[in-house]
Coordinates of C-alpha atoms and ligand atoms in Angstrom, one line a residue:
X1 CA 19.9 -12.0 -18.8
X2 CA 21.5 -9.2 -16.9
X3 CA 24.6 -7.9 -18.6
X4 CA 26.9 -5.8 -16.4
X5 CA 28.6 -3.0 -18.3
X6 CA 31.9 -1.8 -16.7
X7 CA 31.8 1.8 -15.6
X8 CA 34.8 4.0 -15.0
X9 CA 34.1 3.9 -11.3
X10 CA 34.2 0.0 -11.3
X11 CA 37.9 0.3 -11.9
X12 CA 38.3 2.2 -8.6
X13 CA 36.0 -0.1 -6.6
X14 CA 37.6 -3.2 -5.3
X15 CA 34.6 -4.5 -3.4
X16 CA 31.0 -3.5 -3.3
X17 CA 31.6 -1.1 -0.4
X18 CA 34.1 1.6 0.1
X19 CA 37.3 0.9 2.1
X20 CA 39.3 3.9 3.2
X21 CA 42.0 3.6 0.5
X22 CA 39.4 3.6 -2.2
X23 CA 37.7 6.6 -0.6
X24 CA 40.9 8.6 -1.0
X25 CA 41.3 7.6 -4.6
X26 CA 37.8 8.5 -5.5
X27 CA 38.1 11.9 -3.7
X28 CA 41.0 12.5 -6.0
X29 CA 38.9 11.4 -9.0
X30 CA 36.2 13.9 -8.0
X31 CA 38.9 16.7 -7.9
X32 CA 40.0 15.7 -11.3
X33 CA 36.4 15.6 -12.5
X34 CA 35.9 19.1 -11.1
X35 CA 38.9 20.3 -13.1
X36 CA 37.3 19.0 -16.2
X37 CA 39.7 16.3 -17.2
X38 CA 37.6 13.2 -16.6
X39 CA 34.2 14.7 -16.6
X40 CA 33.6 14.2 -20.3
X41 CA 34.7 10.6 -20.1
X42 CA 32.5 9.8 -17.0
X43 CA 29.6 11.8 -18.3
X44 CA 29.4 10.1 -21.7
X45 CA 29.0 6.8 -20.0
X46 CA 25.6 7.8 -18.5
X47 CA 23.5 6.5 -21.4
X48 CA 25.2 3.1 -21.2
X49 CA 24.1 2.6 -17.6
X50 CA 21.9 -0.4 -17.0
X51 CA 18.6 0.4 -15.4
X52 CA 19.8 -1.2 -12.2
X53 CA 22.6 1.3 -11.8
X54 CA 22.5 4.5 -9.9
X55 CA 22.8 7.7 -11.9
X56 CA 26.1 8.3 -10.1
X57 CA 27.5 11.1 -12.1
X58 CA 24.5 13.2 -13.1
X59 CA 23.1 13.3 -9.6
X60 CA 23.9 16.7 -8.0
X61 CA 25.0 15.0 -4.7
X62 CA 27.5 12.7 -6.5
X63 CA 30.5 14.7 -5.2
X64 CA 29.5 13.8 -1.6
X65 CA 30.4 10.1 -2.4
X66 CA 32.0 8.0 -1.3
X67 CA 31.6 8.9 2.4
X68 CA 34.0 7.7 5.1
X69 CA 32.9 4.4 6.5
X70 CA 31.8 4.3 10.2
X71 CA 33.7 1.2 11.4
X72 CA 31.4 0.8 14.4
X73 CA 29.0 -1.2 12.2
X74 CA 30.3 -4.5 11.2
X75 CA 28.7 -7.5 9.5
X76 CA 28.8 -11.3 10.2
X77 CA 28.4 -12.1 6.4
X78 CA 29.6 -10.8 3.1
X79 CA 27.9 -7.8 1.4
X80 CA 25.2 -8.6 -1.0
X81 CA 26.3 -8.1 -4.6
X82 CA 24.9 -4.8 -5.9
X83 CA 23.5 -6.6 -8.9
X84 CA 21.1 -8.5 -6.6
X85 CA 20.3 -5.7 -4.2
X86 CA 19.4 -3.3 -7.0
X87 CA 17.2 -5.7 -9.0
X88 CA 15.3 -7.4 -6.2
X89 CA 13.2 -4.8 -4.5
X90 CA 10.0 -4.0 -2.6
X91 CA 8.6 -0.7 -3.7
X92 CA 4.9 -1.1 -4.1
X93 CA 4.5 2.3 -5.6
X94 CA 5.9 0.8 -8.8
X95 CA 4.3 -2.7 -8.6
X96 CA 3.9 -5.6 -6.2
X97 CA 6.6 -7.8 -7.8
X98 CA 10.4 -7.7 -7.0
X99 CA 11.4 -6.6 -10.5
X100 CA 10.3 -3.0 -10.3
X101 CA 13.7 -1.4 -10.8
X102 CA 13.0 -0.4 -14.4
X103 CA 9.6 1.1 -13.6
X104 CA 11.1 3.0 -10.6
X105 CA 13.4 4.9 -13.0
X106 CA 10.3 7.1 -13.7
X107 CA 10.8 8.6 -10.2
X108 CA 12.1 12.1 -10.6
X109 CA 14.4 12.7 -7.6
X110 CA 15.1 16.4 -8.4
X111 CA 13.7 18.8 -7.5
X112 CA 12.7 17.1 -4.2
X113 CA 11.6 18.7 -1.0
X114 CA 11.3 17.3 2.5
X115 CA 9.1 18.9 5.1
X116 CA 9.6 18.4 8.8
X117 CA 6.6 19.6 10.8
X118 CA 4.3 18.9 13.7
X119 CA 5.5 19.2 17.2
X120 CA 8.8 21.0 16.4
X121 CA 10.0 24.5 17.4
X122 CA 11.4 25.1 13.9
X123 CA 9.3 23.5 11.1
X124 CA 11.5 23.1 7.9
X125 CA 10.9 22.6 4.2
X126 CA 14.2 21.9 2.5
X127 CA 15.3 21.1 -1.0
X128 CA 17.1 17.7 -0.8
X129 CA 20.5 19.1 -1.6
X130 CA 20.1 21.9 1.0
X131 CA 19.2 19.2 3.5
X132 CA 22.3 17.1 2.5
X133 CA 24.4 20.2 3.1
X134 CA 23.3 20.4 6.7
X135 CA 24.2 16.8 7.7
X136 CA 27.3 14.8 7.7
X137 CA 27.4 11.7 5.5
X138 CA 28.9 8.4 6.6
X139 CA 28.8 4.8 5.3
X140 CA 27.5 2.0 7.4
X141 CA 27.3 -1.7 6.6
X142 CA 23.9 -2.9 7.7
X143 CA 21.9 -6.1 7.5
X144 CA 18.4 -5.9 6.2
X145 CA 15.7 -8.5 7.1
X146 CA 12.4 -8.4 5.1
X147 CA 9.3 -9.8 6.8
X148 CA 9.1 -12.1 3.9
X149 CA 12.1 -14.0 5.2
X150 CA 14.8 -12.9 2.8
X151 CA 17.8 -10.8 3.9
X152 CA 20.7 -8.8 2.4
X153 CA 23.7 -6.9 3.7
X154 CA 24.4 -3.5 2.1
X155 CA 26.7 -0.4 2.5
X156 CA 24.3 2.4 3.0
X157 CA 25.4 6.0 3.0
X158 CA 23.5 8.6 5.0
X159 CA 23.3 10.2 8.4
X160 CA 21.6 9.5 11.8
X161 CA 17.9 10.3 11.8
X162 CA 18.4 12.1 15.1
X163 CA 20.8 14.6 13.5
X164 CA 18.0 15.7 11.1
X165 CA 15.3 15.8 13.8
X166 CA 17.6 18.0 15.9
X167 CA 17.6 20.7 13.2
X168 CA 13.8 21.1 13.6
X169 CA 14.1 21.2 17.5
X170 CA 11.5 18.6 18.7
X171 CA 9.1 19.8 21.3
X172 CA 8.7 17.9 24.6
X173 CA 5.2 16.7 23.6
X174 CA 6.5 14.8 20.6
X175 CA 6.1 11.0 21.2
X176 CA 6.2 9.6 17.7
X177 CA 7.7 10.3 14.3
X178 CA 5.5 9.8 11.2
X179 CA 7.1 9.4 7.8
X180 CA 5.4 9.8 4.5
X181 CA 6.4 8.8 0.9
X182 CA 5.5 10.8 -2.2
X183 CA 2.2 10.3 -4.0
X184 CA 2.1 10.6 -7.8
X185 CA 0.0 8.0 -9.6
X186 CA 1.1 9.5 -12.9
X187 CA 4.6 8.1 -12.5
X188 CA 4.0 5.4 -9.9
X189 CA 1.8 2.8 -11.5
X190 CA 1.2 1.0 -8.3
X191 CA -0.5 4.0 -6.8
X192 CA -3.2 3.6 -9.4
X193 CA -4.2 0.5 -7.4
X194 CA -6.9 2.1 -5.3
X195 CA -7.1 -0.8 -2.7
X196 CA -3.9 0.4 -1.1
X197 CA -3.9 3.3 1.4
X198 CA -1.5 5.6 -0.4
X199 CA 0.8 7.3 0.4
X200 CA 3.0 4.8 2.2
X201 CA 3.4 5.8 5.8
X202 CA 5.6 4.5 8.6
X203 CA 6.2 5.5 12.2
X204 CA 8.6 5.2 15.1
X205 CA 8.6 6.3 18.8
X206 CA 10.8 9.3 19.5
X207 CA 13.1 7.0 21.5
X208 CA 13.5 4.7 18.5
X209 CA 14.1 7.6 16.2
X210 CA 16.8 9.0 18.6
X211 CA 18.6 5.7 18.6
X212 CA 22.0 5.7 16.9
X213 CA 21.0 2.8 14.7
X214 CA 18.1 4.7 13.0
X215 CA 19.7 5.9 9.8
X216 CA 18.5 8.1 6.9
X217 CA 19.9 6.8 3.7
X218 CA 20.8 8.9 0.6
X219 CA 23.1 6.5 -1.1
X220 CA 24.3 2.9 -1.4
X221 CA 27.4 1.1 -2.8
X222 CA 29.4 4.3 -2.5
X223 CA 27.1 6.5 -4.7
X224 CA 23.7 8.2 -4.7
X225 CA 20.9 5.6 -4.3
X226 CA 19.2 4.4 -7.5
X227 CA 15.5 5.1 -7.5
X228 CA 14.5 1.5 -6.7
X229 CA 16.3 1.8 -3.3
X230 CA 14.0 4.7 -2.3
X231 CA 16.0 7.8 -3.6
X232 CA 16.6 10.4 -2.6
X233 CA 15.9 9.7 1.1
X234 CA 14.8 6.5 2.8
X235 CA 15.1 5.0 6.3
X236 CA 17.3 2.0 7.3
X237 CA 16.1 0.4 10.6
X238 CA 18.1 -2.8 10.6
X239 CA 16.6 -4.2 13.8
X240 CA 13.0 -4.1 12.4
X241 CA 11.4 -5.9 9.5
X242 CA 12.2 -4.2 6.2
X243 CA 8.8 -2.6 5.6
X244 CA 9.5 -0.1 8.4
X245 CA 12.4 1.3 6.3
X246 CA 10.2 3.6 4.3
X247 CA 11.5 4.9 0.9
X248 CA 11.4 8.2 -1.0
X249 CA 10.4 10.3 2.0
X250 CA 8.7 13.7 1.5
X251 CA 7.4 14.5 5.0
X252 CA 8.5 13.8 8.6
X253 CA 6.0 14.8 11.2
X254 CA 6.5 14.8 15.0
X255 CA 3.3 13.9 16.7
X256 CA 1.7 12.8 20.0
X257 CA -0.3 10.1 18.2
X258 CA 0.9 6.7 17.1
X259 CA 1.0 6.7 13.2
X260 CA -1.0 4.1 11.3
X261 CA 1.4 2.6 8.8
X262 CA 0.6 1.4 5.3
X263 CA 1.0 -2.3 6.0
X264 CA -0.7 -2.1 9.4
X265 CA -3.7 -0.5 7.6
X266 CA -3.7 -3.3 5.1
X267 CA -3.3 -6.3 7.5
X268 CA -3.3 -5.4 11.1
X269 CA -3.2 -9.1 12.1
X270 CA 0.0 -9.6 10.2
X271 CA 1.9 -6.3 10.3
X272 CA 2.1 -4.2 13.5
X273 CA 3.6 -0.9 14.6
X274 CA 6.7 -2.4 16.3
X275 CA 7.8 -5.1 13.8
X276 CA 11.1 -5.9 15.6
X277 CA 12.8 -8.9 14.1
X278 CA 12.4 -12.1 16.2
X279 CA 13.0 -15.6 15.0
X280 CA 10.7 -17.0 17.7
X281 CA 7.6 -15.2 16.8
X282 CA 6.1 -16.5 13.5
X283 CA 4.3 -14.4 11.0
X284 CA 0.7 -15.8 10.9
X285 CA 1.5 -17.4 7.6
X286 CA 5.2 -18.4 7.8
X287 CA 8.0 -19.0 10.3
X288 CA 10.6 -16.2 10.9
X289 CA 13.2 -18.6 12.2
X290 CA 15.4 -18.6 9.0
X291 CA 16.1 -16.2 6.2
X292 CA 17.1 -16.7 2.6
X293 CA 20.3 -14.7 1.9
X294 CA 19.7 -12.7 -1.3
X295 CA 22.1 -13.7 -4.1
X296 CA 23.1 -17.0 -2.5
X297 CA 21.7 -20.5 -1.8
X298 CA 22.1 -19.9 1.9
X299 CA 19.5 -20.1 4.6
X300 CA 20.7 -18.5 7.8
X301 CA 19.1 -18.6 11.2
X302 CA 17.5 -15.2 12.0
X303 CA 18.7 -13.3 15.0
X304 CA 16.6 -11.5 17.7
X305 CA 16.5 -7.8 16.7
X306 CA 18.4 -9.0 13.6
X307 CA 21.5 -9.1 15.7
X308 CA 21.3 -5.5 16.9
X309 CA 19.9 -6.2 20.4
X310 CA 22.9 -4.6 22.2
X311 CA 21.9 -1.3 20.7
X312 CA 18.1 -1.5 20.8
X313 CA 16.8 -4.0 23.3
X314 CA 16.7 -1.4 26.0
X315 CA 14.1 0.6 24.1
X316 CA 11.5 -2.0 24.9
X317 CA 11.9 -2.4 28.6
X318 CA 8.5 -2.1 30.2
X319 CA 6.7 -2.7 26.9
X320 CA 6.6 -6.5 27.1
X321 CA 2.8 -6.5 26.9
X322 CA 2.9 -4.8 23.5
X323 CA 3.1 -6.9 20.2
X324 CA 6.7 -6.0 19.8
X325 CA 7.6 -8.6 17.2
X326 CA 4.9 -8.2 14.5
Ligands
MTE401 N1 7.6 3.7 0.1 C1 7.9 2.4 0.3 N2 8.9 2.1 1.1 C2 9.2 0.8 1.3 C3 8.5 -0.3 0.6 C4 7.4 0.1 -0.3 O1 6.8 -0.7 -0.9 N3 7.2 1.5 -0.4 N4 8.8 -1.6 0.9 C5 9.5 -1.9 2.1 C6 9.9 -3.3 2.2 S1 8.8 -4.5 2.5 C7 11.3 -3.6 2.2 S2 11.8 -5.2 2.5 C8 12.3 -2.6 1.8 C9 13.0 -3.0 0.6 O2 14.1 -2.2 0.4 P1 15.1 -2.6 -0.8 O3 14.2 -2.7 -2.1 O4 16.1 -1.5 -0.9 O5 15.7 -3.9 -0.6 O6 11.7 -1.3 1.6 C10 10.6 -0.9 2.4 N5 10.2 0.5 2.1
MO402 MO1 9.9 -6.3 3.3

Protein backbone atom coordinates (compact mmCIF):
# COMPACT_ATOMS: atom_id res chain seq x y z
CA UNK A 1 0.00 0.00 0.00
CA UNK A 2 1.21 3.48 -0.78
CA UNK A 3 1.49 5.68 2.28
CA UNK A 4 1.79 9.37 1.53
CA UNK A 5 4.03 11.21 3.95
CA UNK A 6 3.24 14.91 4.32
CA UNK A 7 6.06 17.20 3.31
CA UNK A 8 6.59 20.83 4.27
CA UNK A 9 5.73 21.85 0.72
CA UNK A 10 2.38 20.04 0.82
CA UNK A 11 1.23 22.66 3.27
CA UNK A 12 1.82 25.30 0.61
CA UNK A 13 0.26 23.41 -2.24
CA UNK A 14 -3.50 23.58 -2.49
CA UNK A 15 -3.85 21.57 -5.64
CA UNK A 16 -1.43 19.41 -7.56
CA UNK A 17 -0.43 22.28 -9.81
CA UNK A 18 0.73 25.75 -8.96
CA UNK A 19 -1.70 28.64 -9.00
CA UNK A 20 -0.27 32.14 -8.97
CA UNK A 21 -0.96 32.81 -5.26
CA UNK A 22 0.89 29.68 -4.25
CA UNK A 23 3.71 30.59 -6.62
CA UNK A 24 4.27 33.80 -4.64
CA UNK A 25 4.15 31.99 -1.33
CA UNK A 26 6.71 29.47 -2.42
CA UNK A 27 9.01 32.17 -3.80
CA UNK A 28 8.89 33.63 -0.31
CA UNK A 29 9.68 30.23 1.15
CA UNK A 30 12.72 29.88 -1.12
CA UNK A 31 13.93 33.27 0.11
CA UNK A 32 13.55 32.12 3.68
CA UNK A 33 15.32 28.89 2.82
CA UNK A 34 18.19 30.85 1.30
CA UNK A 35 18.41 32.83 4.53
CA UNK A 36 18.85 29.56 6.38
CA UNK A 37 15.74 29.64 8.52
CA UNK A 38 13.80 26.76 7.02
CA UNK A 39 16.56 24.98 5.13
CA UNK A 40 17.35 22.61 7.99
CA UNK A 41 13.71 21.74 8.46
CA UNK A 42 13.12 21.10 4.76
CA UNK A 43 16.42 19.31 4.26
CA UNK A 44 15.92 16.87 7.11
CA UNK A 45 12.76 15.62 5.49
CA UNK A 46 14.66 14.29 2.47
CA UNK A 47 15.18 10.81 3.86
CA UNK A 48 11.51 10.42 4.62
CA UNK A 49 10.58 11.00 0.96
CA UNK A 50 8.74 8.13 -0.61
CA UNK A 51 10.40 6.74 -3.74
CA UNK A 52 7.63 8.26 -5.81
CA UNK A 53 8.50 11.77 -4.72
CA UNK A 54 10.83 14.19 -6.46
CA UNK A 55 14.04 15.05 -4.62
CA UNK A 56 12.63 18.56 -4.48
CA UNK A 57 15.05 20.18 -2.09
CA UNK A 58 18.42 18.56 -2.79
CA UNK A 59 18.10 19.14 -6.54
CA UNK A 60 20.32 22.08 -7.58
CA UNK A 61 17.52 23.50 -9.74
CA UNK A 62 14.94 23.46 -6.89
CA UNK A 63 15.03 27.25 -6.49
CA UNK A 64 13.68 27.64 -10.05
CA UNK A 65 10.35 26.18 -8.88
CA UNK A 66 7.54 26.72 -9.00
CA UNK A 67 7.52 28.54 -12.34
CA UNK A 68 4.73 30.88 -13.38
CA UNK A 69 1.96 29.07 -15.17
CA UNK A 70 1.32 29.88 -18.83
CA UNK A 71 -2.47 30.29 -18.81
CA UNK A 72 -2.63 29.70 -22.56
CA UNK A 73 -2.75 25.94 -21.97
CA UNK A 74 -5.98 24.79 -20.37
CA UNK A 75 -7.42 21.35 -19.66
CA UNK A 76 -10.86 19.81 -20.19
CA UNK A 77 -10.41 17.51 -17.16
CA UNK A 78 -8.91 17.51 -13.66
CA UNK A 79 -5.18 17.06 -13.19
CA UNK A 80 -4.05 13.52 -12.50
CA UNK A 81 -3.08 13.03 -8.87
CA UNK A 82 0.70 13.10 -8.49
CA UNK A 83 0.54 9.79 -6.67
CA UNK A 84 -0.72 8.10 -9.86
CA UNK A 85 1.41 9.94 -12.39
CA UNK A 86 4.58 9.21 -10.40
CA UNK A 87 3.96 5.51 -9.82
CA UNK A 88 2.53 4.41 -13.18
CA UNK A 89 5.23 5.02 -15.78
CA UNK A 90 6.71 3.81 -19.02
CA UNK A 91 10.51 3.91 -18.85
CA UNK A 92 11.79 0.72 -20.45
CA UNK A 93 15.36 1.49 -19.43
CA UNK A 94 14.27 0.42 -15.95
CA UNK A 95 11.91 -2.41 -16.89
CA UNK A 96 8.91 -3.11 -19.05
CA UNK A 97 6.24 -2.88 -16.33
CA UNK A 98 4.55 0.29 -15.07
CA UNK A 99 6.02 0.06 -11.55
CA UNK A 100 9.57 1.14 -12.35
CA UNK A 101 9.63 4.23 -10.11
CA UNK A 102 11.81 2.62 -7.45
CA UNK A 103 14.28 1.14 -9.96
CA UNK A 104 14.46 4.54 -11.69
CA UNK A 105 15.85 6.20 -8.54
CA UNK A 106 19.20 4.70 -9.57
CA UNK A 107 19.38 7.29 -12.33
CA UNK A 108 21.96 9.89 -11.34
CA UNK A 109 20.72 13.21 -12.72
CA UNK A 110 23.81 15.26 -11.74
CA UNK A 111 26.27 15.76 -13.27
CA UNK A 112 24.29 15.61 -16.54
CA UNK A 113 25.31 17.01 -19.89
CA UNK A 114 23.26 17.64 -22.98
CA UNK A 115 24.87 17.96 -26.41
CA UNK A 116 23.26 19.77 -29.32
CA UNK A 117 25.06 18.96 -32.56
CA UNK A 118 24.62 18.14 -36.24
CA UNK A 119 23.42 20.80 -38.65
CA UNK A 120 23.84 23.78 -36.33
CA UNK A 121 26.10 26.82 -36.54
CA UNK A 122 26.92 26.63 -32.82
CA UNK A 123 27.20 23.07 -31.47
CA UNK A 124 26.77 23.07 -27.69
CA UNK A 125 27.59 20.79 -24.79
CA UNK A 126 26.09 22.13 -21.60
CA UNK A 127 25.78 20.99 -18.02
CA UNK A 128 22.08 20.72 -17.26
CA UNK A 129 22.08 23.60 -14.76
CA UNK A 130 23.94 25.85 -17.23
CA UNK A 131 21.34 24.91 -19.83
CA UNK A 132 18.51 25.75 -17.40
CA UNK A 133 20.13 29.15 -16.81
CA UNK A 134 19.81 29.97 -20.53
CA UNK A 135 16.08 29.35 -20.84
CA UNK A 136 12.97 30.64 -19.17
CA UNK A 137 10.82 28.20 -17.17
CA UNK A 138 7.02 28.15 -17.29
CA UNK A 139 4.34 25.72 -16.16
CA UNK A 140 1.89 24.22 -18.66
CA UNK A 141 -1.05 21.93 -18.03
CA UNK A 142 -0.92 19.26 -20.75
CA UNK A 143 -2.83 16.11 -21.54
CA UNK A 144 -0.77 13.00 -22.27
CA UNK A 145 -2.14 10.08 -24.31
CA UNK A 146 -0.18 6.82 -24.35
CA UNK A 147 -0.51 4.60 -27.41
CA UNK A 148 -1.65 1.91 -24.95
CA UNK A 149 -4.94 3.85 -24.54
CA UNK A 150 -4.43 5.39 -21.09
CA UNK A 151 -4.12 9.10 -20.45
CA UNK A 152 -3.21 11.63 -17.78
CA UNK A 153 -3.18 15.40 -17.34
CA UNK A 154 -0.13 16.91 -15.64
CA UNK A 155 1.44 20.28 -14.80
CA UNK A 156 4.80 20.17 -16.57
CA UNK A 157 7.47 22.78 -15.96
CA UNK A 158 9.94 23.52 -18.71
CA UNK A 159 10.51 25.66 -21.77
CA UNK A 160 9.69 25.55 -25.50
CA UNK A 161 11.95 23.20 -27.46
CA UNK A 162 12.44 25.92 -30.06
CA UNK A 163 14.07 28.22 -27.48
CA UNK A 164 16.82 25.65 -26.87
CA UNK A 165 17.30 24.90 -30.58
CA UNK A 166 17.69 28.63 -31.24
CA UNK A 167 20.77 28.72 -28.96
CA UNK A 168 22.54 26.32 -31.33
CA UNK A 169 21.47 28.24 -34.46
CA UNK A 170 19.98 25.58 -36.77
CA UNK A 171 21.32 25.57 -40.32
CA UNK A 172 18.96 25.75 -43.29
CA UNK A 173 19.70 22.12 -44.26
CA UNK A 174 18.30 20.79 -40.97
CA UNK A 175 15.06 18.91 -41.63
CA UNK A 176 14.71 16.71 -38.56
CA UNK A 177 15.63 16.70 -34.88
CA UNK A 178 16.90 13.46 -33.37
CA UNK A 179 16.78 12.94 -29.59
CA UNK A 180 18.75 10.34 -27.68
CA UNK A 181 18.44 9.03 -24.10
CA UNK A 182 21.40 8.01 -21.88
CA UNK A 183 22.80 4.49 -22.13
CA UNK A 184 24.10 2.93 -18.92
CA UNK A 185 23.21 -0.73 -18.40
CA UNK A 186 24.97 -0.64 -15.02
CA UNK A 187 22.17 1.45 -13.56
CA UNK A 188 19.35 0.79 -16.05
CA UNK A 189 18.54 -2.88 -15.78
CA UNK A 190 16.25 -2.76 -18.81
CA UNK A 191 19.24 -1.87 -20.98
CA UNK A 192 20.77 -5.27 -20.20
CA UNK A 193 17.95 -6.65 -22.36
CA UNK A 194 19.85 -6.96 -25.63
CA UNK A 195 16.78 -7.37 -27.83
CA UNK A 196 16.01 -3.66 -27.57
CA UNK A 197 17.83 -1.12 -29.79
CA UNK A 198 19.32 1.02 -26.97
CA UNK A 199 19.65 3.91 -26.54
CA UNK A 200 16.04 5.09 -26.87
CA UNK A 201 15.81 7.48 -29.83
CA UNK A 202 13.00 9.71 -31.03
CA UNK A 203 12.58 12.26 -33.80
CA UNK A 204 10.56 15.21 -35.06
CA UNK A 205 10.53 17.30 -38.21
CA UNK A 206 12.00 20.79 -37.79
CA UNK A 207 8.50 22.24 -38.28
CA UNK A 208 7.14 20.08 -35.44
CA UNK A 209 10.09 20.97 -33.22
CA UNK A 210 9.52 24.70 -33.84
CA UNK A 211 5.83 24.45 -32.91
CA UNK A 212 4.90 26.24 -29.66
CA UNK A 213 3.39 23.06 -28.25
CA UNK A 214 6.70 21.11 -28.35
CA UNK A 215 7.92 21.47 -24.78
CA UNK A 216 11.10 20.38 -22.99
CA UNK A 217 10.28 19.33 -19.45
CA UNK A 218 12.51 19.66 -16.41
CA UNK A 219 9.89 19.47 -13.68
CA UNK A 220 6.37 18.44 -12.83
CA UNK A 221 3.94 19.23 -9.99
CA UNK A 222 5.82 22.42 -9.22
CA UNK A 223 9.24 20.88 -8.53
CA UNK A 224 12.11 19.14 -10.31
CA UNK A 225 10.92 15.97 -12.04
CA UNK A 226 11.51 12.70 -10.22
CA UNK A 227 13.69 10.24 -12.12
CA UNK A 228 10.76 8.11 -13.32
CA UNK A 229 9.35 11.10 -15.24
CA UNK A 230 12.54 11.28 -17.30
CA UNK A 231 14.69 13.68 -15.29
CA UNK A 232 16.49 15.91 -15.80
CA UNK A 233 15.16 16.68 -19.30
CA UNK A 234 12.38 15.07 -21.35
CA UNK A 235 10.00 16.04 -24.11
CA UNK A 236 6.25 16.63 -23.86
CA UNK A 237 4.48 16.41 -27.24
CA UNK A 238 0.84 16.25 -26.22
CA UNK A 239 -0.61 15.85 -29.72
CA UNK A 240 1.40 12.66 -30.29
CA UNK A 241 1.30 9.27 -28.61
CA UNK A 242 3.33 9.23 -25.42
CA UNK A 243 6.25 7.22 -26.75
CA UNK A 244 7.36 10.25 -28.77
CA UNK A 245 7.94 12.14 -25.49
CA UNK A 246 11.45 10.81 -24.92
CA UNK A 247 12.88 10.88 -21.38
CA UNK A 248 16.29 11.69 -19.87
CA UNK A 249 17.74 13.27 -23.03
CA UNK A 250 21.53 13.50 -23.46
CA UNK A 251 21.82 14.44 -27.12
CA UNK A 252 19.84 16.49 -29.63
CA UNK A 253 21.04 16.27 -33.23
CA UNK A 254 19.79 18.31 -36.16
CA UNK A 255 19.94 16.27 -39.33
CA UNK A 256 18.70 15.98 -42.91
CA UNK A 257 17.73 12.33 -42.39
CA UNK A 258 14.57 11.06 -40.74
CA UNK A 259 15.59 9.43 -37.43
CA UNK A 260 14.66 5.81 -36.71
CA UNK A 261 13.01 5.71 -33.34
CA UNK A 262 13.22 2.98 -30.70
CA UNK A 263 9.66 1.73 -31.10
CA UNK A 264 9.71 2.08 -34.87
CA UNK A 265 12.80 -0.16 -34.96
CA UNK A 266 11.06 -2.72 -32.74
CA UNK A 267 7.68 -2.76 -34.49
CA UNK A 268 7.49 -0.74 -37.70
CA UNK A 269 3.99 -2.07 -38.41
CA UNK A 270 2.72 -0.77 -35.06
CA UNK A 271 4.71 2.37 -34.26
CA UNK A 272 5.56 4.92 -36.92
CA UNK A 273 7.48 8.16 -37.16
CA UNK A 274 4.48 10.50 -36.93
CA UNK A 275 2.35 8.89 -34.21
CA UNK A 276 -0.22 11.72 -34.07
CA UNK A 277 -3.18 10.85 -31.84
CA UNK A 278 -6.27 9.87 -33.84
CA UNK A 279 -9.27 7.99 -32.40
CA UNK A 280 -10.30 6.81 -35.88
CA UNK A 281 -7.09 4.99 -36.72
CA UNK A 282 -6.76 1.83 -34.66
CA UNK A 283 -3.51 0.35 -33.50
CA UNK A 284 -3.18 -3.03 -35.27
CA UNK A 285 -4.03 -4.75 -31.97
CA UNK A 286 -6.54 -2.39 -30.29
CA UNK A 287 -8.88 0.54 -30.87
CA UNK A 288 -7.71 4.10 -30.16
CA UNK A 289 -11.27 5.45 -29.85
CA UNK A 290 -11.24 5.68 -26.02
CA UNK A 291 -8.73 6.17 -23.26
CA UNK A 292 -8.62 5.07 -19.63
CA UNK A 293 -8.06 8.13 -17.46
CA UNK A 294 -5.25 7.31 -15.04
CA UNK A 295 -6.33 7.28 -11.40
CA UNK A 296 -10.07 7.15 -12.21
CA UNK A 297 -12.63 4.62 -13.47
CA UNK A 298 -13.37 6.90 -16.40
CA UNK A 299 -13.17 6.01 -20.06
CA UNK A 300 -13.06 9.14 -22.21
CA UNK A 301 -13.40 9.44 -26.00
CA UNK A 302 -9.99 10.22 -27.51
CA UNK A 303 -9.71 13.43 -29.54
CA UNK A 304 -7.97 14.00 -32.88
CA UNK A 305 -4.45 15.32 -32.15
CA UNK A 306 -5.42 14.71 -28.51
CA UNK A 307 -7.45 17.93 -28.72
CA UNK A 308 -4.54 20.13 -29.90
CA UNK A 309 -5.51 20.28 -33.59
CA UNK A 310 -5.89 24.07 -33.62
CA UNK A 311 -2.16 24.36 -32.89
CA UNK A 312 -0.74 21.49 -34.94
CA UNK A 313 -3.08 20.30 -37.72
CA UNK A 314 -1.46 22.77 -40.14
CA UNK A 315 1.87 20.95 -39.82
CA UNK A 316 0.46 18.04 -41.80
CA UNK A 317 -0.99 19.84 -44.85
CA UNK A 318 0.23 18.11 -47.97
CA UNK A 319 1.40 15.05 -46.03
CA UNK A 320 -1.93 13.19 -46.20
CA UNK A 321 -0.31 10.24 -47.98
CA UNK A 322 2.02 9.66 -45.00
CA UNK A 323 1.01 7.29 -42.15
CA UNK A 324 0.42 10.31 -39.89
CA UNK A 325 -1.54 8.47 -37.20
CA UNK A 326 0.67 5.51 -36.30
N1 LIG B 1 13.74 7.04 -22.71
C1 LIG B 1 12.44 6.69 -22.68
N2 LIG B 1 11.51 7.62 -22.90
C2 LIG B 1 10.18 7.29 -22.87
C3 LIG B 1 9.78 5.95 -22.66
C4 LIG B 1 10.79 4.97 -22.41
O1 LIG B 1 10.53 3.78 -22.20
N3 LIG B 1 12.11 5.39 -22.43
N4 LIG B 1 8.44 5.62 -22.69
C5 LIG B 1 7.55 6.55 -23.42
C6 LIG B 1 6.13 6.25 -23.24
S1 LIG B 1 5.51 4.91 -24.05
C7 LIG B 1 5.31 7.08 -22.53
S2 LIG B 1 3.63 6.82 -22.46
C8 LIG B 1 5.86 8.17 -21.71
C9 LIG B 1 5.46 7.97 -20.28
O2 LIG B 1 5.75 9.08 -19.49
P1 LIG B 1 5.37 9.06 -17.95
O3 LIG B 1 6.00 7.84 -17.34
O4 LIG B 1 5.91 10.33 -17.39
O5 LIG B 1 3.87 8.96 -17.87
O6 LIG B 1 7.28 8.27 -21.78
C10 LIG B 1 7.83 7.99 -23.07
N5 LIG B 1 9.26 8.27 -23.07
MO1 LIG C 1 3.25 5.23 -24.06
